[in-house]
């Protein structure tokens, strides 16, 4: 069964129709990339999956988005539980102005109750190990998170998500501020993480989408034009608009 | 939107066309040399092979450079990878023409075993297949590629005919004819191999145009015929 399934999903920002009849299934423990020009709706689609768009005034949605079979657009959906289950990594890493340790246990402090210090230490160690930062940071867990390099900050943000044991990681241009080496390391991390998480990434970098994703979708003007296996999309796209975009003929 | 890349792709197309013309010329000259017992012409085929080899390397380098600089996708990617494969096929075709020229050099100073009838026919089929295969690539034309594939039985039939005649009418009846008959057998085999290379090109062109792999999938070809 698909981890996430969008069915006839429409979204409006006021009068602006930002997502048009989007249908797509996101497989568990796979990386799915969404590509498309600026303003095509790819970040909006990503933000639907943890209802982040709800924070924007004038947003209206219809259709269904099923996560593990439950419709998260249901007015009764538990948003706190949803955002614990579906975490998000942003373009610019956004650690809190706290220590490395406090950043990682932040979610646990909100969601968890009665967690012992030993348990918190265990969560910090496991989360940092999962993002391959433990060896680098284990001796300075009380250092301010803002003192880390950009790449370390982005890894820390991923560790902070993992600490609350989500199922799905949404990544919105997670490497756009990183240099090629740091990008390559984050991509390696994503490949590791896919063993345990369903990952959806929005990226402008087509080579990155081609390198790391299993499935890929191309969006244009709010429509999901094409969705399928990554190798198929990048070698033999079915729609002329996809072909034009990925070969740089768009516009 | 016209891209700078498109101009470079056009140049690659022209280079492959040039490679095809060199291969075609090599086949033509190698068999003309055989027909006319022209040692000089056979030798020129052998000598010109260096030009083909140089162009092959230049085309390969260009394709690798494209991939490194542009990271092509979709149709562009299929065009470049097909171009590389066709380049190698054409170089092999030119090498086979050299093989024919070498056999011809073995034969020129010996009396004609028989008037050449079917070998020129097979040569005409091979030349047409090479030309059509290159045209199918340059024009991205699937109908032409299919025409190449449908010519293969004719080439095989002619090769079998030549084989049968040389064995039954010459080698079996007169063993002294064997050395010359073997050279002609080899030449027929070489011409048929050239036809095989053109069908590889045609299959690659079908992949390039419609992104479908028909190589080693005869059922796909039948389905669409």
PDB file of C-alpha atoms in Angstrom, chain B residues 15 22 33 49-50 68 77 95 128 138 140 142 148 158 164-165 168-169 183 193 198 201 208 215:
ATOM      1  CA  UNK B  15      30.077  14.020 -37.975  1.00  0.00           C
ATOM      2  CA  UNK B  22      33.420   6.990 -45.165  1.00  0.00           C
ATOM      3  CA  UNK B  33      38.538  -3.526 -56.297  1.00  0.00           C
ATOM      4  CA  UNK B  49      40.930   3.253 -42.453  1.00  0.00           C
ATOM      5  CA  UNK B  50      43.125   5.520 -40.342  1.00  0.00           C
ATOM      6  CA  UNK B  68      30.267  15.840 -18.839  1.00  0.00           C
ATOM      7  CA  UNK B  77      20.549  11.599 -23.637  1.00  0.00           C
ATOM      8  CA  UNK B  95      37.040  -2.400 -40.542  1.00  0.00           C
ATOM      9  CA  UNK B 128      21.710   0.234 -49.217  1.00  0.00           C
ATOM     10  CA  UNK B 138      20.141  11.509 -39.126  1.00  0.00           C
ATOM     11  CA  UNK B 140      15.300  10.174 -36.633  1.00  0.00           C
ATOM     12  CA  UNK B 142      11.636   4.903 -37.585  1.00  0.00           C
ATOM     13  CA  UNK B 148      16.758  -1.797 -42.667  1.00  0.00           C
ATOM     14  CA  UNK B 158      22.135 -14.147 -50.715  1.00  0.00           C
ATOM     15  CA  UNK B 164      26.054 -23.128 -51.398  1.00  0.00           C
ATOM     16  CA  UNK B 165      27.314 -22.357 -54.889  1.00  0.00           C
ATOM     17  CA  UNK B 168      28.807 -27.430 -54.165  1.00  0.00           C
ATOM     18  CA  UNK B 169      29.970 -26.193 -57.561  1.00  0.00           C
ATOM     19  CA  UNK B 183      38.409 -16.078 -49.928  1.00  0.00           C
ATOM     20  CA  UNK B 193      28.269  -9.050 -41.067  1.00  0.00           C
ATOM     21  CA  UNK B 198      23.243  -1.979 -39.854  1.00  0.00           C
ATOM     22  CA  UNK B 201      22.065   0.738 -35.881  1.00  0.00           C
ATOM     23  CA  UNK B 208      16.494   6.858 -29.732  1.00  0.00           C
ATOM     24  CA  UNK B 215      17.056  -5.197 -29.479  1.00  0.00           C
TER      25      UNK B 215
END
